[in-house]
Amino acid sequence: MQTRTLGNTGPKVSAVGLGAMSMSGAYGPADREESIATVRAALDSGVTLVDTGDFYGMGHNELLLSEALRGRDRDSYLLSVKFGQQVGPGMRFAGQDSRPASVRNFLSYSLTRLGVDYVDIYRPARLDRSVPIEDTVGAIKEMIDAGYVRYVGLSEVDAETVRRAHAVHPVADLQIEYSLLSRAVEADVLPTLRELGIGLTAYGVLGRGLLSGNWVPGRADDPRNHSPRFSSENASHNLALVEALRRVADAKGCTVAQLAIAWVAAQDPSIVPLVGARTRQRLAEALPALDVKLSADDLEEIEAAVPKGAARGDRYPAAFMASLGVGN
């Protein structure tokens, strides 16, 4: 397994990470045993970075990972945990709570559910606009000093917030959506990360499955039906972009998904794509992306197939877009 280092002060991790959200119902029911087998297969393949959130399935995901990681050497994997996203009954999102007292409380629950003594990277899931980021990062720093956390992370914030947080304690990485369809980070955020020596863990590298090359519209129970990019008025346009990308992938002898993952990884050596596989089959399809080498000509062809800003529709429903530090 190839490795990368998250910025100047972050840990060395596998060149691709495993995102576990889809194992807890985000895209419909997931098979528990297959999810556990997928986590174990990822670790056996050399994946060391596993990403979760305390609100994924309202604790379900952390408990699932606890079972999947049981018996593994704690030094053989790194846990990246997001906290603070408030969710009410019926999965109604209700904002972010990043108060210092809440940081300590959420961490206590996560440590118990995960069955570990510490988490490697701890990060607020979104910016809590009612709490200065300095206070939130200060609370995480206290947990680092106490031995319960190893690194500070951030998620979905703008460049100014990154600077303010980094001034309190070095930030290992920013987790943010980055794919051929979502490139807003390139304007200000990515240059800031490079300047400060901060890594980036990229989620949504397959555009929630749109760039997998396998998604087809028409499934009535697909949660993505609520996403603007998957709506009936936008889907056909976005699928045409995928088909243009498929022609480049075919010429490279790889899948569309592998090409999309390789493109993200090629943007900077401190970027680690997160693959949201929930089956061993999808994991096995994604991992060969690390062996796809993209030349300058390849990158030009990919840009021509999916130009920056070509996707139609926001990456989240309108109610969620307001909570993001950058746009599409």
XYZ file of C-alpha atoms in Angstrom:
328
model
C 0.000 0.000 0.000
C 1.296 3.429 -0.952
C 1.357 6.015 1.836
C 0.999 9.767 2.126
C 1.564 12.220 4.966
C -1.220 14.612 5.917
C 0.537 17.950 5.696
C 3.639 18.915 7.644
C 2.457 17.824 11.084
C -0.111 15.101 10.413
C 0.270 11.325 10.424
C 1.443 9.035 7.650
C -1.551 7.152 6.296
C -2.460 4.874 3.433
C -2.772 6.716 0.122
C -6.514 6.024 0.171
C -8.818 5.926 3.175
C -12.056 4.091 3.886
C -15.142 6.193 4.516
C -17.649 4.223 6.573
C -20.766 6.419 6.378
C -22.603 4.313 3.795
C -22.410 1.312 6.128
C -24.975 2.977 8.384
C -27.868 3.620 6.049
C -26.845 6.830 4.310
C -27.669 5.363 0.883
C -30.184 2.794 1.977
C -29.872 -0.431 4.000
C -26.413 -1.989 4.270
C -25.591 -5.580 5.139
C -23.939 -5.614 8.558
C -21.764 -8.675 8.016
C -20.648 -7.463 4.609
C -19.814 -4.038 6.074
C -17.649 -5.623 8.760
C -15.987 -7.844 6.170
C -15.303 -4.782 4.015
C -13.577 -2.936 6.854
C -11.429 -5.970 7.561
C -10.636 -6.434 3.868
C -9.564 -2.786 3.665
C -7.196 -3.223 6.601
C -5.847 -6.450 5.129
C -5.177 -4.551 1.891
C -3.084 -1.996 3.745
C -5.669 0.752 4.239
C -4.865 2.428 7.562
C -7.203 5.452 7.615
C -10.843 4.804 8.581
C -13.246 7.740 8.669
C -16.485 7.924 10.649
C -18.765 10.360 12.463
C -20.559 10.042 15.772
C -23.826 10.904 13.999
C -23.519 8.246 11.273
C -26.520 6.102 12.073
C -26.622 7.877 15.470
C -23.759 5.829 16.902
C -24.410 2.762 14.742
C -21.290 3.355 12.651
C -18.940 3.618 15.618
C -20.353 0.435 17.129
C -19.993 -1.317 13.784
C -16.354 -0.231 13.524
C -15.715 -1.373 17.082
C -16.724 -4.877 16.048
C -14.813 -4.755 12.770
C -11.617 -3.518 14.447
C -11.754 -5.881 17.409
C -8.513 -7.807 17.808
C -6.537 -5.488 15.525
C -3.342 -3.870 16.752
C -4.377 -0.315 17.678
C -1.236 1.043 16.020
C -2.185 -0.577 12.713
C -5.039 1.833 11.875
C -6.031 5.465 12.377
C -9.525 6.628 13.257
C -10.779 9.942 11.917
C -13.924 10.978 13.803
C -16.303 13.866 13.122
C -18.486 15.211 15.909
C -21.177 17.727 16.695
C -23.741 17.316 13.948
C -27.127 17.519 15.654
C -29.826 15.154 14.398
C -33.368 14.806 15.715
C -35.899 11.982 15.351
C -36.701 11.268 11.751
C -33.086 12.149 10.848
C -33.803 15.854 10.849
C -30.547 17.770 10.927
C -30.533 20.532 13.489
C -27.195 22.317 13.245
C -23.765 21.880 14.785
C -22.730 21.942 18.444
C -19.012 22.660 18.877
C -18.988 24.153 22.375
C -15.922 23.085 24.386
C -18.025 21.174 26.918
C -19.766 19.377 24.061
C -16.431 18.459 22.479
C -15.421 16.600 25.620
C -18.851 14.990 25.963
C -19.020 13.790 22.353
C -15.490 12.415 22.571
C -16.357 10.406 25.671
C -19.246 8.733 23.862
C -17.121 8.024 20.780
C -14.306 6.445 22.769
C -16.810 4.164 24.479
C -18.651 3.145 21.319
C -15.438 2.581 19.374
C -13.862 0.704 22.257
C -10.567 2.597 22.038
C -8.491 4.763 24.378
C -7.946 7.538 21.846
C -8.955 8.714 18.382
C -6.317 9.760 15.915
C -7.973 12.751 14.225
C -10.902 14.562 15.818
C -12.849 17.189 13.910
C -16.086 19.197 14.057
C -18.337 17.970 11.265
C -19.305 21.502 10.259
C -18.588 25.034 11.429
C -20.635 26.057 14.450
C -21.152 29.754 13.739
C -22.186 30.409 17.336
C -18.833 29.229 18.734
C -15.448 30.712 17.802
C -13.366 28.069 16.049
C -10.561 28.982 18.450
C -12.653 27.698 21.362
C -13.463 24.423 19.626
C -9.872 23.751 18.595
C -8.726 24.755 22.072
C -10.962 22.050 23.541
C -9.560 19.451 21.123
C -6.052 20.578 22.110
C -6.946 19.884 25.746
C -7.937 16.362 24.744
C -4.645 15.969 22.871
C -2.748 17.059 25.963
C -4.743 14.529 27.997
C -3.926 11.710 25.552
C -7.428 11.122 24.175
C -6.788 12.603 20.711
C -3.683 12.662 18.509
C -4.432 15.314 15.852
C -6.795 18.212 15.119
C -8.845 18.012 11.949
C -11.413 20.277 10.319
C -14.307 19.620 7.963
C -16.086 21.745 5.335
C -14.761 25.160 6.400
C -13.374 28.094 4.446
C -9.786 29.297 4.194
C -10.138 31.968 6.885
C -11.431 29.410 9.399
C -8.526 27.112 8.563
C -6.076 29.916 9.344
C -7.741 30.764 12.643
C -7.852 27.147 13.752
C -4.245 26.501 12.726
C -3.105 29.464 14.825
C -4.432 27.726 17.963
C -3.004 24.280 17.237
C -1.504 22.752 14.076
C -4.233 21.245 11.919
C -3.386 17.885 10.370
C -5.997 17.929 7.625
C -9.176 19.412 6.289
C -11.860 16.958 5.236
C -13.926 18.373 2.416
C -15.727 17.244 -0.705
C -13.440 17.234 -3.725
C -14.047 15.522 -7.027
C -14.200 16.252 -10.727
C -17.749 17.469 -10.078
C -16.981 19.528 -6.931
C -13.942 21.776 -7.270
C -14.733 24.881 -5.212
C -11.785 24.103 -2.906
C -9.370 24.968 -5.690
C -10.000 28.714 -5.469
C -8.913 29.573 -1.919
C -8.940 26.528 0.334
C -6.421 24.305 -1.422
C -3.831 27.116 -1.840
C -4.214 27.908 1.882
C -3.669 24.287 2.851
C -0.528 24.185 0.730
C 0.753 27.403 2.256
C 0.201 26.225 5.833
C 1.304 22.633 5.282
C -2.086 21.042 5.983
C -3.328 17.846 4.363
C -6.699 17.225 2.740
C -8.860 14.137 3.039
C -11.259 14.231 0.118
C -14.703 12.712 0.475
C -17.271 12.408 -2.275
C -14.529 11.580 -4.799
C -17.088 9.586 -6.785
C -19.760 12.262 -6.475
C -21.901 10.027 -4.225
C -21.801 7.326 -6.850
C -22.481 9.514 -9.870
C -18.859 9.089 -10.995
C -18.816 5.381 -10.210
C -19.955 4.609 -13.728
C -22.645 2.366 -12.267
C -25.401 4.714 -11.081
C -28.601 4.791 -13.093
C -31.684 6.923 -12.376
C -35.128 5.606 -11.606
C -34.811 3.869 -8.227
C -37.683 5.259 -6.190
C -36.117 4.561 -2.787
C -32.696 6.066 -3.598
C -31.914 8.753 -0.959
C -29.945 10.610 -3.629
C -33.209 11.555 -5.305
C -33.245 14.513 -2.896
C -29.857 15.726 -4.141
C -29.973 18.405 -6.865
C -27.283 16.675 -8.940
C -29.400 13.535 -9.136
C -32.687 15.297 -9.915
C -34.515 14.533 -13.148
C -33.621 17.931 -14.633
C -29.885 17.529 -13.956
C -29.165 13.791 -14.061
C -29.041 13.368 -17.835
C -26.550 16.220 -18.224
C -24.337 14.893 -15.441
C -24.465 11.347 -16.779
C -23.281 12.681 -20.138
C -20.178 13.973 -18.343
C -19.646 10.512 -16.894
C -19.848 8.974 -20.367
C -17.258 11.461 -21.654
C -15.030 10.452 -18.752
C -15.643 6.786 -19.530
C -14.044 7.239 -22.953
C -10.881 8.555 -21.268
C -10.958 5.703 -18.763
C -11.359 3.092 -21.494
C -8.297 4.489 -23.260
C -6.341 4.251 -19.991
C -7.510 0.696 -19.374
C -9.248 1.533 -16.093
C -12.782 2.112 -14.841
C -14.481 5.488 -14.558
C -14.352 5.201 -10.771
C -10.641 4.423 -10.756
C -9.947 7.382 -13.041
C -11.986 9.724 -10.830
C -10.132 8.607 -7.695
C -6.747 8.839 -9.426
C -7.545 12.377 -10.593
C -8.175 13.551 -7.026
C -4.988 11.906 -5.773
C -3.002 13.531 -8.581
C -3.921 17.064 -7.517
C -1.501 17.159 -4.565
C 0.676 14.666 -2.656
C -1.007 15.699 0.616
C -4.476 14.729 -0.620
C -5.882 11.377 0.508
C -9.102 10.273 -1.234
C -11.698 8.561 0.956
C -13.499 5.676 -0.707
C -17.001 5.106 0.617
C -17.186 1.397 -0.188
C -19.658 -0.701 1.793
C -18.957 -3.996 0.041
C -15.769 -5.908 -0.647
C -16.581 -5.806 -4.351
C -16.669 -2.001 -4.441
C -13.507 -1.817 -2.351
C -11.696 -4.161 -4.729
C -12.813 -2.027 -7.662
C -11.541 1.177 -6.055
C -8.108 0.218 -4.742
C -6.453 -0.249 -8.173
C -6.940 3.497 -8.700
C -3.657 3.938 -6.820
C -1.871 2.286 -9.738
C -3.386 4.615 -12.350
C -0.710 7.135 -13.309
C -1.910 10.289 -15.018
C 0.325 12.220 -17.391
C -0.096 15.888 -18.260
C -1.867 14.792 -21.456
C -4.194 12.543 -19.445
C -5.094 15.420 -17.146
C -5.874 17.622 -20.157
C -8.155 14.948 -21.586
C -9.953 14.578 -18.273
C -10.387 18.356 -18.030
C -11.846 18.413 -21.530
C -14.261 15.604 -20.670
C -15.397 17.149 -17.364
C -14.490 20.847 -17.303
C -14.430 22.668 -13.992
C -17.946 23.769 -13.091
C -19.557 21.505 -15.671
C -21.797 19.647 -13.219
C -25.373 20.823 -12.892
C -27.045 21.139 -9.511
C -25.684 21.842 -6.040
C -23.789 19.089 -4.239
C -26.252 19.236 -1.318
C -29.892 20.301 -0.940
C -30.319 24.033 -0.307
C -30.783 23.610 3.464
C -27.340 22.011 3.765
C -25.467 24.314 1.391
C -25.695 27.142 3.919
C -23.618 25.144 6.413
C -20.678 24.713 4.054
C -17.532 26.808 4.023
C -17.270 26.621 0.228
C -19.768 26.002 -2.535
C -19.779 23.481 -5.350
